[in-house]
Short mmCIF file of C-alpha atoms in Angstrom, two decimals:
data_model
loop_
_atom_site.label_atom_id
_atom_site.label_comp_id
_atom_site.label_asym_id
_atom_site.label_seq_id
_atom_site.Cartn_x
_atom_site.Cartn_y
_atom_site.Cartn_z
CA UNK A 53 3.50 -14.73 -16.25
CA UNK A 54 5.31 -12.89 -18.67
CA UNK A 55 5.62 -9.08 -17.20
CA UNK A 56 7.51 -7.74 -15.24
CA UNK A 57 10.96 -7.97 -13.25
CA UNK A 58 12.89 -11.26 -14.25
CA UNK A 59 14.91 -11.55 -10.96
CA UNK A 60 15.76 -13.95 -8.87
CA UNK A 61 12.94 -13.14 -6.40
CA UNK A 62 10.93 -13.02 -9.46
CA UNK A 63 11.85 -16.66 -11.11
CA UNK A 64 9.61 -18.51 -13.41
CA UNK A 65 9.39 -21.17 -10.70
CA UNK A 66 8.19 -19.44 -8.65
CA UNK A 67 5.58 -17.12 -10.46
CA UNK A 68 4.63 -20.53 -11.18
CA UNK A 69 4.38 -21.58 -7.45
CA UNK A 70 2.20 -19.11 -6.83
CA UNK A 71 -0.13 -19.07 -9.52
CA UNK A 72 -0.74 -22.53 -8.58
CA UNK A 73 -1.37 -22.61 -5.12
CA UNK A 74 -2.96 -19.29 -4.71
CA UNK A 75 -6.16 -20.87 -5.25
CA UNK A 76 -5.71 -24.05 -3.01
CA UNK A 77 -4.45 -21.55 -0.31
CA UNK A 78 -8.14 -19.59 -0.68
CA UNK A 79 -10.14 -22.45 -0.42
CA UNK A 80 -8.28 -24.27 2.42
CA UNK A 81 -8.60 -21.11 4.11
CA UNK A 82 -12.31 -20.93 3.09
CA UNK A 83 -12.88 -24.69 4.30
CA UNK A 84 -11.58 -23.24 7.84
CA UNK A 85 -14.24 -20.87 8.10
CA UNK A 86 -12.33 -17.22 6.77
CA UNK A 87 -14.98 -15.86 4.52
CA UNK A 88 -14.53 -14.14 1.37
CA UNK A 89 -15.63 -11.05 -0.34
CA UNK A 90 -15.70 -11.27 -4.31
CA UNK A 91 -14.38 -7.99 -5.23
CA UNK A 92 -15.73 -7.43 -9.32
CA UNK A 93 -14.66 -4.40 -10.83
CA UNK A 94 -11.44 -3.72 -9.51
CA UNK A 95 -9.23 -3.66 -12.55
CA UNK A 96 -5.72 -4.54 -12.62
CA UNK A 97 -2.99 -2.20 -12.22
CA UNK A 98 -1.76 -2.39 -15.87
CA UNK A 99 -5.08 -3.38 -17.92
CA UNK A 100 -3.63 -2.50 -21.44
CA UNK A 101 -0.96 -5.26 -21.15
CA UNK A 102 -1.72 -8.73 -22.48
CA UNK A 103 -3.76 -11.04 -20.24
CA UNK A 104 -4.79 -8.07 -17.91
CA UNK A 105 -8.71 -7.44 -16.51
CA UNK A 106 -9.26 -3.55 -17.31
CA UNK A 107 -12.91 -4.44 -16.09
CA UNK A 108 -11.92 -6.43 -12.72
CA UNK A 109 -12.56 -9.33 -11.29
CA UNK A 110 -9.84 -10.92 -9.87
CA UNK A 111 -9.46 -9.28 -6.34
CA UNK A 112 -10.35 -10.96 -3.25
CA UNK A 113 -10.89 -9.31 0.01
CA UNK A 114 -12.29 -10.39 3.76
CA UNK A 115 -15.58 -10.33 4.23
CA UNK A 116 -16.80 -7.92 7.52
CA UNK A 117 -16.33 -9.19 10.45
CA UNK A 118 -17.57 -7.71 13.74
CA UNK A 119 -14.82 -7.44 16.11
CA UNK A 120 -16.92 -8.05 19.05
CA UNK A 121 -16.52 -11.71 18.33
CA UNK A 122 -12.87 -11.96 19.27
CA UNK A 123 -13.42 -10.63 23.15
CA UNK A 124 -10.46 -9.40 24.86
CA UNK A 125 -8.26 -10.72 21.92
CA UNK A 126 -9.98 -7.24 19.84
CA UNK A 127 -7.36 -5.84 21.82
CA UNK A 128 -4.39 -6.91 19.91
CA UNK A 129 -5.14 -5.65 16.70
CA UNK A 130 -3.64 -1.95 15.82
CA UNK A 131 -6.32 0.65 15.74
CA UNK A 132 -6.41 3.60 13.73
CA UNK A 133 -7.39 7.15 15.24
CA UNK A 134 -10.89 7.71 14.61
CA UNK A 135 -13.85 5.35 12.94
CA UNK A 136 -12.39 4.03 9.78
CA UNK A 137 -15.73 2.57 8.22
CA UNK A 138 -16.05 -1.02 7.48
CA UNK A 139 -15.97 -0.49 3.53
CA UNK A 140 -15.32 -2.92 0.38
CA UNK A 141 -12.03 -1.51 -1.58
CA UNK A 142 -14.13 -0.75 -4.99
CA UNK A 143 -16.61 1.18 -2.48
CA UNK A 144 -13.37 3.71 -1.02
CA UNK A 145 -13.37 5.68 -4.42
CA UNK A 146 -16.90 6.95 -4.33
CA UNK A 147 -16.95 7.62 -0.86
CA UNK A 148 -14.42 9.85 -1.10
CA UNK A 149 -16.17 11.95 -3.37
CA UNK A 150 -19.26 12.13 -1.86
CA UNK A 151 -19.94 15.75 -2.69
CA UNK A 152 -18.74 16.15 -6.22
CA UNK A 153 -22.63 14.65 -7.46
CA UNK A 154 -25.99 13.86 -5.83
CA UNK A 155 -25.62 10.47 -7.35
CA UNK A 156 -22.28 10.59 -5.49
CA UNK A 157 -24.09 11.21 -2.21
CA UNK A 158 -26.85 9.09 -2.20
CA UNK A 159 -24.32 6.38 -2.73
CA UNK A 160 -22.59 7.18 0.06
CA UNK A 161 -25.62 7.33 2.35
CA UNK A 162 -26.87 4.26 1.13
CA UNK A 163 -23.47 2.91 2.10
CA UNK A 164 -23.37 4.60 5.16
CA UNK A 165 -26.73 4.68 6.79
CA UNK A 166 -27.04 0.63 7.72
CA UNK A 167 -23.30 0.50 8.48
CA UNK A 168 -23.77 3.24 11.21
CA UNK A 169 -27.40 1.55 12.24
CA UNK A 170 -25.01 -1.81 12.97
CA UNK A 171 -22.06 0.37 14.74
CA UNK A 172 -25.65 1.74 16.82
CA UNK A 173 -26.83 -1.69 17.98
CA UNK A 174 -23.52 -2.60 19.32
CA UNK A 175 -21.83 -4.16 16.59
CA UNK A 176 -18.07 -3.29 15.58
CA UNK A 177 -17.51 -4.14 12.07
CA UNK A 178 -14.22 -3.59 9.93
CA UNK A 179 -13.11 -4.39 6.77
CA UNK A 180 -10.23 -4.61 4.04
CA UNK A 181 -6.87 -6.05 5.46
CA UNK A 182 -7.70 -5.09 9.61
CA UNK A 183 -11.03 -7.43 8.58
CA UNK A 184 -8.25 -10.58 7.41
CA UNK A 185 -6.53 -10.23 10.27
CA UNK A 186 -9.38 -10.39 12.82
CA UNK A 187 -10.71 -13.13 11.16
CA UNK A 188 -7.24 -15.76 10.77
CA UNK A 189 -7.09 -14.43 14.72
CA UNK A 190 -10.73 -15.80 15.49
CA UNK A 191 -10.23 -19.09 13.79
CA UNK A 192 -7.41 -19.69 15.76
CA UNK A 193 -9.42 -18.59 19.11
CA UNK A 194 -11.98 -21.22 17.75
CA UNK A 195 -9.65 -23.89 18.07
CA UNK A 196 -7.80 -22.95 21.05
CA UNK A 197 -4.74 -21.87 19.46
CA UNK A 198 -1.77 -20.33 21.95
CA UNK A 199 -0.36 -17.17 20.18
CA UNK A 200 2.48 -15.45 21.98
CA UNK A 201 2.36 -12.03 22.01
CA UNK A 202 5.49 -9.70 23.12
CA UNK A 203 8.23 -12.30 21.95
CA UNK A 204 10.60 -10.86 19.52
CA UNK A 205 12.64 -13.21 17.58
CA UNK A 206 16.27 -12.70 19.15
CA UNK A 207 18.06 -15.49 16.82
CA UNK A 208 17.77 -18.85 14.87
CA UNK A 209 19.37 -21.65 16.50
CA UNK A 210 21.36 -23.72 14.21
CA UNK A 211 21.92 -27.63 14.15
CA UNK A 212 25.18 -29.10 13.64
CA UNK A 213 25.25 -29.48 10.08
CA UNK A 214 23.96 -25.70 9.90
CA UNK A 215 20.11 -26.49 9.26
CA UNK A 216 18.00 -24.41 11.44
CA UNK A 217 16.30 -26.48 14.30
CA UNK A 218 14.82 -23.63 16.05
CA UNK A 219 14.73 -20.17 17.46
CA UNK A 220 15.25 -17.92 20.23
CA UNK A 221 12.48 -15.64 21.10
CA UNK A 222 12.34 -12.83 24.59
CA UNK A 223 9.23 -13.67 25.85
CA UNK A 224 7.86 -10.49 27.90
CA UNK A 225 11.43 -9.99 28.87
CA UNK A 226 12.98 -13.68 29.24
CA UNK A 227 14.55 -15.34 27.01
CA UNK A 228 13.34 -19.00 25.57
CA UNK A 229 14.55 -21.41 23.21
CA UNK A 230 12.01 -22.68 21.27
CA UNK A 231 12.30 -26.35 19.03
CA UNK A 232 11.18 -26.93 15.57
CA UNK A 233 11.15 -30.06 14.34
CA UNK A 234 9.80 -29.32 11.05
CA UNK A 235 11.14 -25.88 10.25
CA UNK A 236 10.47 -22.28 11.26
CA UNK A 237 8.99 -19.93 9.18
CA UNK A 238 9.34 -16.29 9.29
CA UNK A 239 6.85 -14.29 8.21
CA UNK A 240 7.20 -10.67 10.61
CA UNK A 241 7.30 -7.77 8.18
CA UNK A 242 10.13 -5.91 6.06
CA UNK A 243 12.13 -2.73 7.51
CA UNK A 244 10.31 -0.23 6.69
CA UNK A 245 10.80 1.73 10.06
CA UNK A 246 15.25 0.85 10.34
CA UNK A 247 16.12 4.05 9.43
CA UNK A 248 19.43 2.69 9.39
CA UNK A 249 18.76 0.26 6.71
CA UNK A 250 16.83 2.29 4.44
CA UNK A 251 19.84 4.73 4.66
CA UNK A 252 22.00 1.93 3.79
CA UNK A 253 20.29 -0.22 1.19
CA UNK A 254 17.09 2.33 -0.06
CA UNK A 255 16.78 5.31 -2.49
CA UNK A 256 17.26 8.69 -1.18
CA UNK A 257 16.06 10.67 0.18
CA UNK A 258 13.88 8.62 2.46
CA UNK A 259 12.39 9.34 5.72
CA UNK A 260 10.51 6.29 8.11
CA UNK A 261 8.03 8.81 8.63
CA UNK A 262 6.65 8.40 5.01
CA UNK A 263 5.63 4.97 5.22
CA UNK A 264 2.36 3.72 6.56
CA UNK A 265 3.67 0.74 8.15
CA UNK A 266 2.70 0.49 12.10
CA UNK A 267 5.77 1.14 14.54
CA UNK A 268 8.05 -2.03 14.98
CA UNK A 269 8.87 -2.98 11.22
CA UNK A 270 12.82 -3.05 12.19
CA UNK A 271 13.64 -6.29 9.85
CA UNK A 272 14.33 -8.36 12.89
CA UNK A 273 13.61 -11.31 11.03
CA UNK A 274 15.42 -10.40 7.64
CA UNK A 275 18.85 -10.03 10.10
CA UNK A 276 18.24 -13.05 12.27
CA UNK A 277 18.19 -14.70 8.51
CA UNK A 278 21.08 -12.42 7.10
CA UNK A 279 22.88 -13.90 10.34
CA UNK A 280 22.60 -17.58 9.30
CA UNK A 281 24.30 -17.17 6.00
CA UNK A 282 20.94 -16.49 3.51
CA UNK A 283 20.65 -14.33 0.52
CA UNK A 284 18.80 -11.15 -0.02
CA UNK A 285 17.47 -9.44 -2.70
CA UNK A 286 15.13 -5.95 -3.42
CA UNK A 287 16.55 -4.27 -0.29
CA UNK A 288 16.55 -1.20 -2.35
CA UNK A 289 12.75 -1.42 -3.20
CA UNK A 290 9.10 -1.22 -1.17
CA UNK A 291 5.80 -1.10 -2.09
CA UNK A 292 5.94 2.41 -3.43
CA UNK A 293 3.12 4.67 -3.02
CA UNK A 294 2.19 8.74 -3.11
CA UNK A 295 1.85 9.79 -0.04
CA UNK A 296 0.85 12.82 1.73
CA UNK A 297 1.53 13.89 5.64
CA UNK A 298 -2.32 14.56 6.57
CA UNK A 299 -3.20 18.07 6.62
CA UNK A 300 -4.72 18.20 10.09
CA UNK A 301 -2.88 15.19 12.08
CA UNK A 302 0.23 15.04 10.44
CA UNK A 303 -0.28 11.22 9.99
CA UNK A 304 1.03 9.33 6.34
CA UNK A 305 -1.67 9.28 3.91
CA UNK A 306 -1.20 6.96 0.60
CA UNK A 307 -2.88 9.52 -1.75
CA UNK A 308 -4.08 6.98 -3.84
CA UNK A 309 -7.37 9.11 -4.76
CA UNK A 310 -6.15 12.36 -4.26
CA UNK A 311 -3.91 12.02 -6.97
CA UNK A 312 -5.88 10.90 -9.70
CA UNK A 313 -8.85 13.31 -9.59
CA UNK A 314 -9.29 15.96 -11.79
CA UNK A 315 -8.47 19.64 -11.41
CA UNK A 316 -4.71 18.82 -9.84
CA UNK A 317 -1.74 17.87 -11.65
CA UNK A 318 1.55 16.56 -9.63
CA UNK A 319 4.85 19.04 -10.15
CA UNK A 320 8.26 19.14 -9.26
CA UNK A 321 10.61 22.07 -8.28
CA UNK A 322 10.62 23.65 -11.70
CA UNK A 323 6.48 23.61 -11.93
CA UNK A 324 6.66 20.83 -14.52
CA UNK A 325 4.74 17.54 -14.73
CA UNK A 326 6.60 14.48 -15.43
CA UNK A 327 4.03 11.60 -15.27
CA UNK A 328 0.84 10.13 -15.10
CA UNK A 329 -0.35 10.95 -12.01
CA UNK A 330 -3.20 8.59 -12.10
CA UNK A 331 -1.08 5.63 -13.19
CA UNK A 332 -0.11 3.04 -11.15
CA UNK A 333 0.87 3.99 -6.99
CA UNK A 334 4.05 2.00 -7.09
CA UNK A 335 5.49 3.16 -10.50
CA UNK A 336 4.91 7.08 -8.67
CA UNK A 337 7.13 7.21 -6.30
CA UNK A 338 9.68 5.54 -8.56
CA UNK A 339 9.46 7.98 -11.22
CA UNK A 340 9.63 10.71 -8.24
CA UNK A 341 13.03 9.13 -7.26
CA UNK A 342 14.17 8.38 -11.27
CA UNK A 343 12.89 12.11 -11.33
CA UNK A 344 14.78 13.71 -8.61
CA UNK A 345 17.99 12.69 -10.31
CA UNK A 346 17.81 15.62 -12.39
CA UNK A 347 15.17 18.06 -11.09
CA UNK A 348 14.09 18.55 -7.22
CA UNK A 349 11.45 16.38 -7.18
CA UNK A 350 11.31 14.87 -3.43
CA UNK A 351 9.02 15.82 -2.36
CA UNK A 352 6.85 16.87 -5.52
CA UNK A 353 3.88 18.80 -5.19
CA UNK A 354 0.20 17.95 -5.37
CA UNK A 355 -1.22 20.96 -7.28
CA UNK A 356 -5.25 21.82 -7.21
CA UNK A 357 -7.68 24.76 -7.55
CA UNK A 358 -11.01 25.38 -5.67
CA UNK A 359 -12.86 23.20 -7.66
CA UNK A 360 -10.89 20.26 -6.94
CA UNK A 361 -11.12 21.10 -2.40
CA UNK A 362 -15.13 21.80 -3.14
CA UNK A 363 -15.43 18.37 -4.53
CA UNK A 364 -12.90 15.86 -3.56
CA UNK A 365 -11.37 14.39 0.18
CA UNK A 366 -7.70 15.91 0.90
CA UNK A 367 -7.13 12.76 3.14
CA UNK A 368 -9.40 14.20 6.69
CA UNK A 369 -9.43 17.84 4.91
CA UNK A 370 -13.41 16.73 3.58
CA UNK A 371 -14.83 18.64 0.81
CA UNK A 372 -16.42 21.84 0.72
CA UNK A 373 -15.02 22.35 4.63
CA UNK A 374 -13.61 25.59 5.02
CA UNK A 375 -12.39 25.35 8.19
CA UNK A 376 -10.66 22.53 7.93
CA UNK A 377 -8.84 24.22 5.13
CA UNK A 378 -7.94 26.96 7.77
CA UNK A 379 -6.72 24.69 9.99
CA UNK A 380 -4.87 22.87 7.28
CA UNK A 381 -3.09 26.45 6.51
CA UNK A 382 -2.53 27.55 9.96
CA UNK A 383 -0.71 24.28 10.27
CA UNK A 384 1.68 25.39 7.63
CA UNK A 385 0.68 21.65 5.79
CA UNK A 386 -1.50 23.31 2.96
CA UNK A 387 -0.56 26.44 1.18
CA UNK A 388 -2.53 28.59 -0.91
CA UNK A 389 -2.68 31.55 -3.04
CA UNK A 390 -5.33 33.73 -5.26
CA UNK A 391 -2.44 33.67 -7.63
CA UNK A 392 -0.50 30.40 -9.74
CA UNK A 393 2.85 32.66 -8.92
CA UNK A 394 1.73 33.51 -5.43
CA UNK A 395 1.69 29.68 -4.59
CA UNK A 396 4.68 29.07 -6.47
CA UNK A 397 6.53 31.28 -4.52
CA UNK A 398 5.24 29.94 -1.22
CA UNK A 399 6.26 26.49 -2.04
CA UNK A 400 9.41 27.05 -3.30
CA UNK A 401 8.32 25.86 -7.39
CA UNK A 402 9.23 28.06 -10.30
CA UNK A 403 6.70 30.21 -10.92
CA UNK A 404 6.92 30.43 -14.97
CA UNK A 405 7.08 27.13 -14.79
CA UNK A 406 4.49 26.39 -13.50
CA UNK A 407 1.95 29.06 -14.51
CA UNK A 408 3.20 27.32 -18.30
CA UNK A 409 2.32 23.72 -17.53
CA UNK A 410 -1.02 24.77 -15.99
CA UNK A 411 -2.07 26.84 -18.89
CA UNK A 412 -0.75 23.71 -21.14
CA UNK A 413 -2.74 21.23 -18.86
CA UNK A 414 -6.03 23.49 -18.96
CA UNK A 415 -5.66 23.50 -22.64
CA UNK A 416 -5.04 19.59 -22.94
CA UNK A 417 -7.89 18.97 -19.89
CA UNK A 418 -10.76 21.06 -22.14
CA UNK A 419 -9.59 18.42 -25.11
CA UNK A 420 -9.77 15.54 -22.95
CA UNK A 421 -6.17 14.03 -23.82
CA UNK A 422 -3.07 13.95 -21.76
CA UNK A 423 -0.83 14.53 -24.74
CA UNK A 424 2.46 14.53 -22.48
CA UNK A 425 1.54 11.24 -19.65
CA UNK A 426 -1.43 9.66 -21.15
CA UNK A 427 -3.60 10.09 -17.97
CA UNK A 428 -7.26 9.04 -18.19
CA UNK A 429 -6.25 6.95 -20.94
CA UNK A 430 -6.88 3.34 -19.43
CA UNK A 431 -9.13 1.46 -17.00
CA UNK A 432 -6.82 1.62 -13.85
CA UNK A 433 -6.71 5.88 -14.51
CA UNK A 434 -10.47 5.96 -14.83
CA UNK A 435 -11.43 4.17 -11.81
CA UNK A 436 -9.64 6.69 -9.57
CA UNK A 437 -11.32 9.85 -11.53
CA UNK A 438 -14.70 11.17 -11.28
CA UNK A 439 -17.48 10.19 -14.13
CA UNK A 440 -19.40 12.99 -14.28
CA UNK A 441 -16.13 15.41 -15.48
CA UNK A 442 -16.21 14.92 -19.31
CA UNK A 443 -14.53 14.24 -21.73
CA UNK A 444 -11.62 12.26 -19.27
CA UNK A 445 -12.43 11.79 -15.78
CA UNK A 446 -9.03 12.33 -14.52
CA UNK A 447 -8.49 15.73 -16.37
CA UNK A 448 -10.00 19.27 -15.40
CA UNK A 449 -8.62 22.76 -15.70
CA UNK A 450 -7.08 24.43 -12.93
CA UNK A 451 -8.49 28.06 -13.39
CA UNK A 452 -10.65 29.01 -10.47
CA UNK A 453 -8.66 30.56 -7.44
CA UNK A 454 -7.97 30.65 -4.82
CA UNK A 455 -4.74 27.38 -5.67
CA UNK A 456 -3.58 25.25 -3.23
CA UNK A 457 -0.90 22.79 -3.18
CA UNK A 458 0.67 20.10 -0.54
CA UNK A 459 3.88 18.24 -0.72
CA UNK A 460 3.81 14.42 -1.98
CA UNK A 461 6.84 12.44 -0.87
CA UNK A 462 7.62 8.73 -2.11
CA UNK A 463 5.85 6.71 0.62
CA UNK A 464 5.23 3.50 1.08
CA UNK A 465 3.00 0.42 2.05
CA UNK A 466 6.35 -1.71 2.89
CA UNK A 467 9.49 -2.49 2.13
CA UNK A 468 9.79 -5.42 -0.89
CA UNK A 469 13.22 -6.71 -0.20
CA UNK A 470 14.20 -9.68 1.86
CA UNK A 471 15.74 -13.02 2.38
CA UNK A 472 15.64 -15.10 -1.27
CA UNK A 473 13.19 -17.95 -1.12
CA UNK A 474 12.93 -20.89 -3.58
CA UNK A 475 9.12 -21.91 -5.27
CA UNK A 476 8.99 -23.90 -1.57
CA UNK A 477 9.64 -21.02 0.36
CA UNK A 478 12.65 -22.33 1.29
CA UNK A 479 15.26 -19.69 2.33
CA UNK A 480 18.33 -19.85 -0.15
CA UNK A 481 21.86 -19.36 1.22
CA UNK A 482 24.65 -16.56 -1.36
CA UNK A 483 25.74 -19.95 -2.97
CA UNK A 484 22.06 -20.86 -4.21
CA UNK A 485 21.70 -24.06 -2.25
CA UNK A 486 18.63 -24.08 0.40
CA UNK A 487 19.24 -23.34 4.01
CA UNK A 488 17.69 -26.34 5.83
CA UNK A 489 14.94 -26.52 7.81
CA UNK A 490 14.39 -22.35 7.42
CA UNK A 491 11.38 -20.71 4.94
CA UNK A 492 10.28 -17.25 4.84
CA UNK A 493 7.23 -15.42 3.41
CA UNK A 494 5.93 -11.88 3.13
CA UNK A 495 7.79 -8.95 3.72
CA UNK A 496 10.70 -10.78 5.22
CA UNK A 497 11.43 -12.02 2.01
CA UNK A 498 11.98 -10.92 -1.46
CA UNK A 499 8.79 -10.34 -3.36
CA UNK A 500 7.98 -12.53 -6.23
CA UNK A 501 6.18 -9.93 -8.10
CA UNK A 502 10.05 -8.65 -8.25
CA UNK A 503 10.05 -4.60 -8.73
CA UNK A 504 6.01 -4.31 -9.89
CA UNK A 505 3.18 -3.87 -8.68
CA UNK A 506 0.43 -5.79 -10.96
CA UNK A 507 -2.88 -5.83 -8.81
CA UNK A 508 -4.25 -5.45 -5.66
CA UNK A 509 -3.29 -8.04 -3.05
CA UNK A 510 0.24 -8.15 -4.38
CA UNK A 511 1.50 -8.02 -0.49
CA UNK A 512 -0.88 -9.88 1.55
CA UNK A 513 -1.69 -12.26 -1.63
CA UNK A 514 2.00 -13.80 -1.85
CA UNK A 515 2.57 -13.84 2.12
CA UNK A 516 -0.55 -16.13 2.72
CA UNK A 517 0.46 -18.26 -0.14
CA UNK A 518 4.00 -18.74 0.53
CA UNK A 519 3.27 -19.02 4.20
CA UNK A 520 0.61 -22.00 2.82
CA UNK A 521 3.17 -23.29 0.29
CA UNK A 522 6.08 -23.40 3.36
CA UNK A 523 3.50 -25.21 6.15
CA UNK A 524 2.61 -27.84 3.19
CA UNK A 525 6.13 -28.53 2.94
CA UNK A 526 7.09 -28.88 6.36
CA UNK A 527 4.44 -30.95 7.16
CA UNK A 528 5.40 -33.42 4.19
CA UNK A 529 9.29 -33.89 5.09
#
């Protein structure tokens, strides 16, 4: 209650608003029929402050669900290129090192082996967030619900004393004015593809082609909002993340592994370190932009030897796979040298520089203490490393050749800023008073965990909430 960003998004009330109905928003959802996965040992993102769960334990995630269930309406969720296994979030970090240990392995083929037996006798399971949305859409196809698709918002429609009595959507190209007695609620992402608004209200530099948000996050509904007189806040922030354009398919990757395994160290132009690379996602690519203010650091560089590539996933470059380390090259995406100068001078870094802080890392890494960042030093660090590298599991020298590095730019899972909402979702007007008969939740608004990040969930937990908190309140008036 007490951490973090004391904003106006960020208000006691409604910290407390959350907190409160988060739980009744789980179990009405539960009494509908979504089913839950109990996620244990996922710590928080901060586990040495007061109050925080180093060990886990508070996560929830969407159970599997088999997408053959929702027939033809499958067909409206976004797919990913290529089979993205159905996988619990605590399960991600050990498949991704699959090859770095035999316990490693036979982990992952225990994991594996019955999900690809299902995938064999027909079924189609997913998991994680695609799992949460296939399941809110099948309890709505359980009770017959209509759901247009292809119907941007174009506007709100105001009443005469300015509350908002409805909205004008294009319906597969015609236009139709829809009542709402109760209220409208918009809940339809942030901006994180306007390239026009992240030039005007984000940090630079910035580029839509860092985040991994799906085409058509344009802030439709933050303007339609903006339009009708309501506050914003955060329009300068996102969900901050590390994030690397894959090797082989030039897609965004959020590096959250890569970056915190050992044998690789993050740099910026001069070859210097300047954080904990393992430490929380969103606090990286701040410190890349706080960074950058002095020292070329956008992008920064994601720095690893031959032990780390034999080992460890580089997003779809898998371990130990030479070619795809070729291909990676050829692409001019990963860059590599027998020498620390060689690379240096391929990627533009200082080369004293950096041949210094790797020979200062190595040193530190044999020790086991980041004396400089503190990395490996809490629960959140550990998770991401790998166990069987002692003494720290997020530190290893970088000594055998040949060294590779690939640029890390300040991506994103969203944008954070939005329309200002009260503890009832209620959307707030610039003079603080509530704008009638109008609520907002999730990206569209202003996040109430202000400008941290404090756990996982911290997106798609407040949307659902607020979205709960908003319907409540309609229903009441």
């Amino acid at each position: 209650m007490q951490h973090g960003d004391p904003g106006p998004a960020s208000s006691i009330a409604r910290r407390t608003s959350f907190l409160d109905n988060a739980p009744r928003m789980v179990d009405f959802l539960k009494d509908q029929g979504l089913k839950w996965h109990y996620t244990r040992n996922y710590p928080d993102y901060y586990p040495n402050l007061p109050g925080a769960r180093g060990e886990g334990g508070r996560t929830l995630e969407p159970e599997f669900f088999d997408l053959n269930k929702l027939g033809n309406w499958r067909n409206w969720i976004l797919e990913r290129e290529g089979f993205v296994p159905p996988i619990h979030i605590y399960q991600a970090t050990r498949l991704t090192r699959a090859l770095a240990s035999f316990s490693d392995f036979l982990y992952a083929a225990r994991l594996m082996t019955p999900m690809l037996l299902r995938r064999a006798l027909g079924q189609d399971q997913t998991g994680l967030g695609k799992a949460l949305v296939a399941q809110l859409l099948y309890l709505n196809k359980q009770k017959d619900r209509e759901i247009w698709r292809n119907s941007p918002l174009v506007s709100l429609i105001p009443g005469s004393d300015g509350s908002i009595i409805g909205a004008t959507v294009n319906q597969n190209g015609t236009e139709r004015r829809i009542r709402a007695n109760r209220g409208v609620l918009l809940c339809a992402g942030g901006f994180a593809k306007n390239k026009q608004w992240r030039e005007k209200f984000g940090r630079q530099p910035a580029s839509v082609e860092w985040t991994s948000v799906p085409p058509g996050d344009h802030g439709d509904a933050i303007a339609a909002g903006m339009e009708v007189g309501a506050e914003t806040a955060l329009l300068d922030e996102a969900w901050w993340g590390p994030t690397i354009m894959d090797p082989l398919n030039g897609m965004p990757h959020f590096a959250v592994y890569e970056r915190s395994r050992p044998y690789s160290i993050i740099v910026d132009a001069k070859g210097k370190r300047f954080m904990n690379e393992a430490g929380s996602y969103t606090d990286t690519g701040r410190i890349m932009y706080e960074r950058h203010k002095e020292v070329s650091a956008v992008p920064s560089w994601l720095v690893m030897d031959l032990k780390y590539l034999d080992r460890y996933m580089l997003s779809s470059v898998t371990a130990r796979s030479k070619d795809k380390r070729k291909r990676a090259e050829a692409a001019g995406t990963l860059f590599s040298s027998d020498t620390l100068t060689g690379l240096a001078q391929k990627i533009g870094v200082d080369g004293e520089g950096l041949s210094k802080t790797v020979k200062r890392w190595n040193a530190m890494s044999e020790k086991g203490v980041d004396e400089d960042f503190g990395r490996g030093g809490n629960a959140y660090d550990t998770f991401f490393g790998d166990p069987k590298i002692k003494p720290n599991p997020n530190m290893g020298p970088i000594n055998k050749p040949p060294y590779y590095a690939i640029k890390l730019y300040p991506g994103d899972l969203g944008t954070k800023g939005g329309l200002l909402t009260d503890e009832l979702s209620r959307v707030l007007k610039k003079d603080g008073s509530v704008c009638k008969g109008l609520y907002g939740a999730g990206n569209t608004t202003a996040s109430v965990m202000g400008k941290t990040y404090l756990g996982a969930g911290s997106t798609l937990g407040p949307a659902l909430t607020f979205s709960y908190i908003a319907v409540n309140h309609m229903a009441s008036g």
